[in-house]
PDB file of C-alpha atoms in Angstrom:
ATOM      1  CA  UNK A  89     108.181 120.801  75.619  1.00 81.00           C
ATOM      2  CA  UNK A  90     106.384 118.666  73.141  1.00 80.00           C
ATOM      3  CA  UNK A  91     102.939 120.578  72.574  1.00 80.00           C
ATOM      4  CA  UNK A  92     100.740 117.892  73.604  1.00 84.00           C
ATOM      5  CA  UNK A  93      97.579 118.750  74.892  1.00 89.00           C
ATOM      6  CA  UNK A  94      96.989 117.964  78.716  1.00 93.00           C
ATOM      7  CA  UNK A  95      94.468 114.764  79.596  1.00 95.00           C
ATOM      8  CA  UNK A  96      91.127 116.554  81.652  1.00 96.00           C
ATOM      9  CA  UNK A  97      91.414 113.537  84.281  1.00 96.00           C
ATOM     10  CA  UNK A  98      88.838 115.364  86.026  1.00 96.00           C
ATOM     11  CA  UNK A  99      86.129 114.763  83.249  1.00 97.00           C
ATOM     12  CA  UNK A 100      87.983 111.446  83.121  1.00 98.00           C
ATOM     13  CA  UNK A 101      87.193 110.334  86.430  1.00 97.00           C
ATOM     14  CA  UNK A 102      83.444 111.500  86.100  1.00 97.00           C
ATOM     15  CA  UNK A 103      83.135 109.197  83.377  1.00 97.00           C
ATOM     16  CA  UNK A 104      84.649 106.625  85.761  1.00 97.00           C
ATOM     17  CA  UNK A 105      87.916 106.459  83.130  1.00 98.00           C
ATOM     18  CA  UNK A 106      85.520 105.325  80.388  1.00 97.00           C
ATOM     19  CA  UNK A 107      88.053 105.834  77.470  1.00 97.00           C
ATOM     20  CA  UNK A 108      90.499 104.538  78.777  1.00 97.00           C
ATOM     21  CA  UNK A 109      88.913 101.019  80.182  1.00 97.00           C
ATOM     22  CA  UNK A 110      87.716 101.361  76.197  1.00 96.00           C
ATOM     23  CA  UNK A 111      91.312 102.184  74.967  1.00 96.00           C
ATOM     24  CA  UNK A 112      92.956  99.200  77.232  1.00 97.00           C
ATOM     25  CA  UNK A 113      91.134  96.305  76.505  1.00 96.00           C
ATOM     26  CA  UNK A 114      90.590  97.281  72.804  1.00 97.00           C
ATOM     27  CA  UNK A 115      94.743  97.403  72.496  1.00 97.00           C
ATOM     28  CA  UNK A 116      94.703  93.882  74.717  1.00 95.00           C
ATOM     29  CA  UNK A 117      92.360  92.314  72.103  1.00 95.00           C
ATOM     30  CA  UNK A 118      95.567  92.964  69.751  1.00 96.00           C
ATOM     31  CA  UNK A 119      98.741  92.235  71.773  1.00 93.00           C
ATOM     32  CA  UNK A 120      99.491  90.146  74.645  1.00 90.00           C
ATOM     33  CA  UNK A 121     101.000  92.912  76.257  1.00 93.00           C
ATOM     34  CA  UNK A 122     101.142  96.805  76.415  1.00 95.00           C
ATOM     35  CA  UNK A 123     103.268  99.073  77.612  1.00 95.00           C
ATOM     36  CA  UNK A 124     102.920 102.816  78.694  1.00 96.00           C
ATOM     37  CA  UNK A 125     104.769 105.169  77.925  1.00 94.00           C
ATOM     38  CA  UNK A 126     105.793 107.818  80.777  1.00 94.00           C
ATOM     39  CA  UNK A 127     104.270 105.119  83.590  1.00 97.00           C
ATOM     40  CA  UNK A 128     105.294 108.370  85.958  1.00 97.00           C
ATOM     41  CA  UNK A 129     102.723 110.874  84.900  1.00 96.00           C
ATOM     42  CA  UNK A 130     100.123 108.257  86.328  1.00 97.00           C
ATOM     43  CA  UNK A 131     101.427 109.165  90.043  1.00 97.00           C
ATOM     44  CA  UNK A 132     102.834 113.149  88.756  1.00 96.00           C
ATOM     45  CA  UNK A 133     102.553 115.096  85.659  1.00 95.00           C
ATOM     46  CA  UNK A 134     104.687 118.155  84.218  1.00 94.00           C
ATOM     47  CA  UNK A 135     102.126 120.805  82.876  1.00 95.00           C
ATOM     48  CA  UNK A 136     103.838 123.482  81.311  1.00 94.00           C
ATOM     49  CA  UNK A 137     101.273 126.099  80.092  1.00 91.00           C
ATOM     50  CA  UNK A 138     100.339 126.841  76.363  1.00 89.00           C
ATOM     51  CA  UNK A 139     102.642 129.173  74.379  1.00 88.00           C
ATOM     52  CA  UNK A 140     105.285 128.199  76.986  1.00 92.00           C
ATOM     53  CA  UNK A 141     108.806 129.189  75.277  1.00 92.00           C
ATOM     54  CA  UNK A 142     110.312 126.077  77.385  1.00 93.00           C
ATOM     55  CA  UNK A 143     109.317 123.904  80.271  1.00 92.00           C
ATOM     56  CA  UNK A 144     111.221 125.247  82.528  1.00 93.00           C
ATOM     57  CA  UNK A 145     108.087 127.450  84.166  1.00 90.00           C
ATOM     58  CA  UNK A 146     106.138 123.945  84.574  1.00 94.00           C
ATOM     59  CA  UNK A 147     105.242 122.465  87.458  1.00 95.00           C
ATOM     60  CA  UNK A 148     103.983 118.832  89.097  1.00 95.00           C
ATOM     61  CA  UNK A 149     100.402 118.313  89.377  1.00 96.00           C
ATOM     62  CA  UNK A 150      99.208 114.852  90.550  1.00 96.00           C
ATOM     63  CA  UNK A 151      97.771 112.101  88.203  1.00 97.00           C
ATOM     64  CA  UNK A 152      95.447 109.848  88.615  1.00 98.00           C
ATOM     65  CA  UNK A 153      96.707 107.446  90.448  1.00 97.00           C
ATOM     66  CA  UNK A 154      95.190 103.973  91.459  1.00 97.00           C
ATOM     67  CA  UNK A 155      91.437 105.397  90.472  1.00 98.00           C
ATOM     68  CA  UNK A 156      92.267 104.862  86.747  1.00 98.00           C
ATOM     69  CA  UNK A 157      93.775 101.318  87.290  1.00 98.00           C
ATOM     70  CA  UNK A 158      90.897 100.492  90.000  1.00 97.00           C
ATOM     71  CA  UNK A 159      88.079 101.090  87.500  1.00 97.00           C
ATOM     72  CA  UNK A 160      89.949  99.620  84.426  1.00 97.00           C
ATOM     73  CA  UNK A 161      90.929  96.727  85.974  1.00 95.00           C
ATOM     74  CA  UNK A 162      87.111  95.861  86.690  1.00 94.00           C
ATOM     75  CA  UNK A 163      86.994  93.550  83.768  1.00 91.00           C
ATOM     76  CA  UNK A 164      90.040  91.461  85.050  1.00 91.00           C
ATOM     77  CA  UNK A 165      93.791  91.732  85.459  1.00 89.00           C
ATOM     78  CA  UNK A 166      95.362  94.550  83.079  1.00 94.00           C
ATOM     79  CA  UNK A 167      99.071  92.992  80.957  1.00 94.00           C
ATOM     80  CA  UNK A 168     101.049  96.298  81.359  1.00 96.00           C
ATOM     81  CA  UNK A 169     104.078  96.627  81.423  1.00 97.00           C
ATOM     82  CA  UNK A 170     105.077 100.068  83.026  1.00 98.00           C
ATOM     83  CA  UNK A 171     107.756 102.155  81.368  1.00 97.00           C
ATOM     84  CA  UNK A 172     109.355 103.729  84.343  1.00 96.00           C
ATOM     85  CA  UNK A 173     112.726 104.708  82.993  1.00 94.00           C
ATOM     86  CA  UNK A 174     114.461 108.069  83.865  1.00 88.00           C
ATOM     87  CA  UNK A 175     113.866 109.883  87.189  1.00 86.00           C
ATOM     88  CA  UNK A 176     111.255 108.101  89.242  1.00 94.00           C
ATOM     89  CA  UNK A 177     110.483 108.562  92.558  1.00 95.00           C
ATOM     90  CA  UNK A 178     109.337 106.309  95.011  1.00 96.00           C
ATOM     91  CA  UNK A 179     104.991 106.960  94.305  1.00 97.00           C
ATOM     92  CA  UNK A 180     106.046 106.547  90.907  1.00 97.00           C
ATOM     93  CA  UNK A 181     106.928 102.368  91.544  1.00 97.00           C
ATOM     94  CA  UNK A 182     104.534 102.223  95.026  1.00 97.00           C
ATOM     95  CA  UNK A 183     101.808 102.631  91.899  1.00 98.00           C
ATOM     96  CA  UNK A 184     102.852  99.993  89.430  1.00 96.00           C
ATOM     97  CA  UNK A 185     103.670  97.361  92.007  1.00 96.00           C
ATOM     98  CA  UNK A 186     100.372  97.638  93.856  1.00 96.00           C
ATOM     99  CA  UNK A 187      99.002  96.572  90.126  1.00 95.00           C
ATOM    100  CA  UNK A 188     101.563  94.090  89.581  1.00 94.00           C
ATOM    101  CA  UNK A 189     102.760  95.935  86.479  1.00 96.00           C
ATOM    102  CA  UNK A 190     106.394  94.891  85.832  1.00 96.00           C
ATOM    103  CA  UNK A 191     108.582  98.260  85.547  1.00 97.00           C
ATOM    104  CA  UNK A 192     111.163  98.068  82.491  1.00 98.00           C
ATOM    105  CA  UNK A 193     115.251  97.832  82.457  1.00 97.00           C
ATOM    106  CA  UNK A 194     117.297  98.070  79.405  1.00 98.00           C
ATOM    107  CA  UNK A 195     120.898  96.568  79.375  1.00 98.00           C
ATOM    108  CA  UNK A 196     122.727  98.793  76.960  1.00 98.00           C
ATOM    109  CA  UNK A 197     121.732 101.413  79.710  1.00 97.00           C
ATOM    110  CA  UNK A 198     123.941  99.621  82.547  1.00 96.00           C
ATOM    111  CA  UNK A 199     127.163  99.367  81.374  1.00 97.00           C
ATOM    112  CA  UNK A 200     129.734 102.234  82.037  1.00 96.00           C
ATOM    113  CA  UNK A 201     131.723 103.564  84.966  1.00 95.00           C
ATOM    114  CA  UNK A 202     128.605 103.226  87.662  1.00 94.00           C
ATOM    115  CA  UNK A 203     128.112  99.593  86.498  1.00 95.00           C
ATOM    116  CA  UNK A 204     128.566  97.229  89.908  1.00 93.00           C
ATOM    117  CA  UNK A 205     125.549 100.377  91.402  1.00 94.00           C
ATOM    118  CA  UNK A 206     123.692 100.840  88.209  1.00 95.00           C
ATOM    119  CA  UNK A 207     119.999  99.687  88.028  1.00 94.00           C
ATOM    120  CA  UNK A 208     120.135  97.727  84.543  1.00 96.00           C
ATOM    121  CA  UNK A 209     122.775  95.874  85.746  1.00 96.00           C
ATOM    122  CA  UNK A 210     121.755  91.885  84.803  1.00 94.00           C
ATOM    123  CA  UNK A 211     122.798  90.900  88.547  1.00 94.00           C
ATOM    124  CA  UNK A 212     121.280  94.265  90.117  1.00 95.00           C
ATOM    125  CA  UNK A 213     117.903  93.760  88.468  1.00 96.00           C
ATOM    126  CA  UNK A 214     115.085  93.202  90.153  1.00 94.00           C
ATOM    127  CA  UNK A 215     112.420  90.290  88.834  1.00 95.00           C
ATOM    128  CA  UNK A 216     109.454  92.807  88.966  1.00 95.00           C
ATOM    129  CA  UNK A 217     110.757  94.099  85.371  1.00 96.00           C
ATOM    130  CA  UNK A 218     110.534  93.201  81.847  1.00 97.00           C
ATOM    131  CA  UNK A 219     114.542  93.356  80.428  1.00 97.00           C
ATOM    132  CA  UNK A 220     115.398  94.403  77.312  1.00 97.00           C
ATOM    133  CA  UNK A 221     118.558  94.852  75.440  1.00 95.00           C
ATOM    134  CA  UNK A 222     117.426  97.949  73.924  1.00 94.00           C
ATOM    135  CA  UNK A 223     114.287  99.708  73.231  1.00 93.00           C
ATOM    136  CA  UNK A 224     112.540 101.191  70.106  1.00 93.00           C
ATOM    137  CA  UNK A 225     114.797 104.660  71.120  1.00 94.00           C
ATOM    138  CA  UNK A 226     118.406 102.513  71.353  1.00 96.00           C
ATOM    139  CA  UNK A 227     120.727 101.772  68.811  1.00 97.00           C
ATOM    140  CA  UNK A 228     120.724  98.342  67.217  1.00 98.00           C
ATOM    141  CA  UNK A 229     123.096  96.769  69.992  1.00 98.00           C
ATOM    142  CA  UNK A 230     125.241  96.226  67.505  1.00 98.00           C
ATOM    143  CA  UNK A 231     125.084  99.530  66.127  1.00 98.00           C
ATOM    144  CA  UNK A 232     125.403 100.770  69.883  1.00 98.00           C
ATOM    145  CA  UNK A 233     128.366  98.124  69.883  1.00 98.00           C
ATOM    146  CA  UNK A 234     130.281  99.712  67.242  1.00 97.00           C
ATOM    147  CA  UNK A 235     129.175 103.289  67.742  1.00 97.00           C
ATOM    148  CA  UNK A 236     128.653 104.097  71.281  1.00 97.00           C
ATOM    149  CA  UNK A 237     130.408 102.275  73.607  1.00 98.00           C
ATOM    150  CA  UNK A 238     133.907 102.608  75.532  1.00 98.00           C
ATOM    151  CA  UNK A 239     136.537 100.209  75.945  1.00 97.00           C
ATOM    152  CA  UNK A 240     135.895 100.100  79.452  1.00 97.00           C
ATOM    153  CA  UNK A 241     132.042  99.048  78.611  1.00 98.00           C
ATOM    154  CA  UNK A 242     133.308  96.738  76.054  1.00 98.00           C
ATOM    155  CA  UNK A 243     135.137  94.870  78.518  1.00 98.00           C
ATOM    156  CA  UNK A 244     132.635  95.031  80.998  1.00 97.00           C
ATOM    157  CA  UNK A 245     130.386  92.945  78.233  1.00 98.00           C
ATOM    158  CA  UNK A 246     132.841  90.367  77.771  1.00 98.00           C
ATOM    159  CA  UNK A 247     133.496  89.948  81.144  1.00 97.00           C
ATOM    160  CA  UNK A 248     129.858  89.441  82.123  1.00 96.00           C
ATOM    161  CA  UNK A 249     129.346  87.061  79.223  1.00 96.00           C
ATOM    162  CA  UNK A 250     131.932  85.054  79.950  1.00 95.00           C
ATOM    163  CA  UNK A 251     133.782  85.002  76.261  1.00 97.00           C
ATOM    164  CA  UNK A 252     135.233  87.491  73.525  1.00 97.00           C
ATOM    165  CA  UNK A 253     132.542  90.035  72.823  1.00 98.00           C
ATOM    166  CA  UNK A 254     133.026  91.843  70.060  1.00 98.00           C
ATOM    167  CA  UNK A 255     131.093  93.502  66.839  1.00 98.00           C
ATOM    168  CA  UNK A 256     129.575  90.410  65.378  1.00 97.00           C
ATOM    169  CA  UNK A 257     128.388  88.631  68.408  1.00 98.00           C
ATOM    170  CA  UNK A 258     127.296  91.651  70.803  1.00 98.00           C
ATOM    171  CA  UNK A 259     123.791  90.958  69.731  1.00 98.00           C
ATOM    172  CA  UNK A 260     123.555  87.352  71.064  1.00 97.00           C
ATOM    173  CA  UNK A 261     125.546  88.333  74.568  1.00 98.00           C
ATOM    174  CA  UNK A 262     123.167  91.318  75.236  1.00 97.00           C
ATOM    175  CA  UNK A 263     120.202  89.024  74.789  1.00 98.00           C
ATOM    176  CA  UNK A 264     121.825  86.005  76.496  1.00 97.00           C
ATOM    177  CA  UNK A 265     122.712  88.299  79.433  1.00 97.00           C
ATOM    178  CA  UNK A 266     118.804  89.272  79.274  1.00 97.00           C
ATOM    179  CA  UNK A 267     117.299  85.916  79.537  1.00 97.00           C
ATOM    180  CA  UNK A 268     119.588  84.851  81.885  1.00 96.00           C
ATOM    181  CA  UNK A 269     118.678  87.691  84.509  1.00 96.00           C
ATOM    182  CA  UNK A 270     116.067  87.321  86.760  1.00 94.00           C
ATOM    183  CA  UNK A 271     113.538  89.808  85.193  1.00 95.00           C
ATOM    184  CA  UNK A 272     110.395  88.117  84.951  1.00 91.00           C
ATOM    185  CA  UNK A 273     110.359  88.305  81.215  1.00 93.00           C
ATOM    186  CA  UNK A 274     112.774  89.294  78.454  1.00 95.00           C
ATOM    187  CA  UNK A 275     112.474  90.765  75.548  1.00 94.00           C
ATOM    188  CA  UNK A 276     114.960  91.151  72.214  1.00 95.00           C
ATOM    189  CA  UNK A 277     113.946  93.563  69.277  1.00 95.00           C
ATOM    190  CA  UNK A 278     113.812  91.568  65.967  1.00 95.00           C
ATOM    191  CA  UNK A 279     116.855  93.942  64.615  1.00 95.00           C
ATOM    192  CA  UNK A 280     119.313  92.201  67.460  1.00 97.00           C
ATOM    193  CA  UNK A 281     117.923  88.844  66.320  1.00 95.00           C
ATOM    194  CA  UNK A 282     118.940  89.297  62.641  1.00 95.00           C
ATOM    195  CA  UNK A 283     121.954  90.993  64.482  1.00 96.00           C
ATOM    196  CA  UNK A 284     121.535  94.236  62.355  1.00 95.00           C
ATOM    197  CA  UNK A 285     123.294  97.446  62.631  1.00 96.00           C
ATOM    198  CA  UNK A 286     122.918 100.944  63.140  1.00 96.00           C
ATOM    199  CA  UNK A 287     121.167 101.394  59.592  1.00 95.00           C
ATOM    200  CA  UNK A 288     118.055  99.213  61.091  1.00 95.00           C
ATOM    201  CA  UNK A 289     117.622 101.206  64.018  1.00 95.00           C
ATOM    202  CA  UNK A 290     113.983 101.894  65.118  1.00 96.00           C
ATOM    203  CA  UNK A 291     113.696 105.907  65.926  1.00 96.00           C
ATOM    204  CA  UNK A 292     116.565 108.016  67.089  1.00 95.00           C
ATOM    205  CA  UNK A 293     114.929 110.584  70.045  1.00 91.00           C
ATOM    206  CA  UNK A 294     114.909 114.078  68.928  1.00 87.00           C
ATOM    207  CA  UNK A 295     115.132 113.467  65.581  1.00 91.00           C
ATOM    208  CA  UNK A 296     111.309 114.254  63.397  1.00 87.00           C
ATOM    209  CA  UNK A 297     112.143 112.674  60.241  1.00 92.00           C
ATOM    210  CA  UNK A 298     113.142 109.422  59.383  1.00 91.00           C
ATOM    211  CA  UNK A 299     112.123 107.093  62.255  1.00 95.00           C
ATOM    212  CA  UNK A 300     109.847 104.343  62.267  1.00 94.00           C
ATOM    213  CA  UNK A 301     110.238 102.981  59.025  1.00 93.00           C
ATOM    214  CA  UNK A 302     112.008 100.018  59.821  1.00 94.00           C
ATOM    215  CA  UNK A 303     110.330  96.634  58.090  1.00 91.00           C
ATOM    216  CA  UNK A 304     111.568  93.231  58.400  1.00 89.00           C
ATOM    217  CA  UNK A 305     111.788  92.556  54.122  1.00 82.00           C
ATOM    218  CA  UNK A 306     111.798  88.729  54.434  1.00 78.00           C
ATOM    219  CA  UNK A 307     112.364  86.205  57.106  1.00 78.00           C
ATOM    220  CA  UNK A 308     115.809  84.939  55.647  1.00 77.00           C
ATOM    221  CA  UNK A 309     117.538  85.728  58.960  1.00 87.00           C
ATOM    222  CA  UNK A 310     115.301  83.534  60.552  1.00 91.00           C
ATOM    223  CA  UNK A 311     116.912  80.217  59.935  1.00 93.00           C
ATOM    224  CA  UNK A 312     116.477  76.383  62.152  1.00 94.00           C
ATOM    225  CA  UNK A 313     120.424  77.477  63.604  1.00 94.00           C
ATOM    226  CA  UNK A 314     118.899  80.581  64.979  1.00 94.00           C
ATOM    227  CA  UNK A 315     115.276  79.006  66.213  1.00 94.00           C
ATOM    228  CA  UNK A 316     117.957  76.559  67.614  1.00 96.00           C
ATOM    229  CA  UNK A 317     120.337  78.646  69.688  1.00 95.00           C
ATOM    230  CA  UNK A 318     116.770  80.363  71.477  1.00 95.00           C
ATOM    231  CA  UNK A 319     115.251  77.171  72.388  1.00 95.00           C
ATOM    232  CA  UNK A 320     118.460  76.257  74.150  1.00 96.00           C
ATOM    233  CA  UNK A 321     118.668  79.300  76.005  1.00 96.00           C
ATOM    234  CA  UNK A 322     115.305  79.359  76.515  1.00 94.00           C
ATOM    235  CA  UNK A 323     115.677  75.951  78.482  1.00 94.00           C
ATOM    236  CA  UNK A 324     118.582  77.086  80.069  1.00 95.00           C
ATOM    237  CA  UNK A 325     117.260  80.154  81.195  1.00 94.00           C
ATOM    238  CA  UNK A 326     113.825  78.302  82.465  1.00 91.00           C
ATOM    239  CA  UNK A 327     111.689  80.589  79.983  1.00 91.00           C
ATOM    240  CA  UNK A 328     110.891  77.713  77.921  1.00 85.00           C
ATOM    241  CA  UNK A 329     107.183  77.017  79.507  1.00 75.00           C
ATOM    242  CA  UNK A 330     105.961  80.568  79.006  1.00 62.00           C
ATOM    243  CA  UNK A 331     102.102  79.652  78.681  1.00 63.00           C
ATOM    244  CA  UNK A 332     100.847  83.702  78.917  1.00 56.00           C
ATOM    245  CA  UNK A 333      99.809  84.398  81.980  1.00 54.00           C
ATOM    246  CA  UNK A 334      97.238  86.840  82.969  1.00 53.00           C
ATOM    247  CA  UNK A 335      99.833  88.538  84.996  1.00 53.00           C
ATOM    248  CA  UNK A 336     103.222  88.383  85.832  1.00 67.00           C
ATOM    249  CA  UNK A 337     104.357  86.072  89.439  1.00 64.00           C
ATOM    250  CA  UNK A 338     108.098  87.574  91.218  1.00 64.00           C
TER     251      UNK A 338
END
């Protein structure tokens, strides 16, 4: 129940998705990519109504579906990358892939006692996704490292890497393990480069105060070893001739 105000995506549609054709290719201007949030309420939305004490007297009502991609997708191929994490069901991912739109997995999610059956798995993923250690809502994976996980995940990690995993290097083995699986692209947050902690952490969900302040102070971290060690995995991996693409080939 977060108080947001509902989208008209009737008015929307008159307008033939105007603002948000507008909103898209402004953002793509910017970035190479974007991602939305909540990819799901595209295919099914929960409306709860105003003044609602909790959401629990909601109920689905359909989105928009392919009309909105359709008409923004007139000027060319859209670089989204759909955040389709949680519960999905299947018109949820029948959307995205008939755009193309890479879904999202995040490691830190896979390890634990359903790990051989678990979606974010790195051997269980499938190459229509972007991978990522960790999101903006994760711990630092070494703050997630130290703080959050269970022998039993612990020794998953080092078992899938290959070597000792342990506080100081979990950073480097959760992104290794990323651009080694067969998502189509991989990403690392800047905080698992510099292999920061828990104290660096982007936002912590449910919290209001104190997220997003995070600012990368100086590029010290940044040295040749470390430029180094990612242009060797990037050849190993094969994502060394990334030339941005208008969209994503599986």
């Amino acid at each position: 129940l977060w108080g947001n105000p509902l989208f008209n995506w009737p008015a929307h549609q008159r307008s033939d998705f105007d603002w948000w054709k507008n909103r898209l290719w402004r953002t793509l201007e910017m970035y190479d990519w974007v991602r939305l949030d909540h990819f799901r309420a595209f295919a099914a939305y929960w409306e709860t109504p105003a003044g609602a004490a909790t959401a629990a007297g909601g109920s689905w009502r359909k989105g928009p579906g392919s009309a909105l991609f359709i008409a923004a997708s007139a000027r060319g191929p859209l670089n989204i990358i759909a955040e389709d994490l949680g519960v999905i069901t299947p018109d949820v991912t029948a959307l995205r892939r008939e755009f193309n739109y890479p879904g999202m997995r995040v490691l830190q999610f896979g390890f634990g006692p359903d790990f051989g059956l678990s979606d974010h798995a790195p051997f269980r993923i499938q190459a229509d996704n972007v991978v990522y250690a960790a999101t903006h809502d994760n711990n630092t994976t070494r703050g997630w490292y130290r703080q959050e996980t269970t022998e039993r995940q612990r020794a998953q990690l080092s078992d899938l890497s290959g070597f000792t995993v342990a506080e100081g290097n979990a950073a480097w083995a959760l992104t290794r393990i990323a651009w080694l699986s067969p998502g189509a692209l991989a990403v690392a947050a800047m905080q698992d480069m510099l292999n920061l902690d828990e104290n660096s952490r982007m936002n912590i969900p449910g919290v209001a105060t104190g997220n997003w302040s995070w600012k990368m102070k100086d590029a010290a971290g940044l040295t040749d070893k470390l430029a180094g060690q990612m242009a060797e995995l990037g050849v190993l991996a094969g994502r060394d001739n990334y030339e941005h693409p208008n969209i994503l080939t599986y």
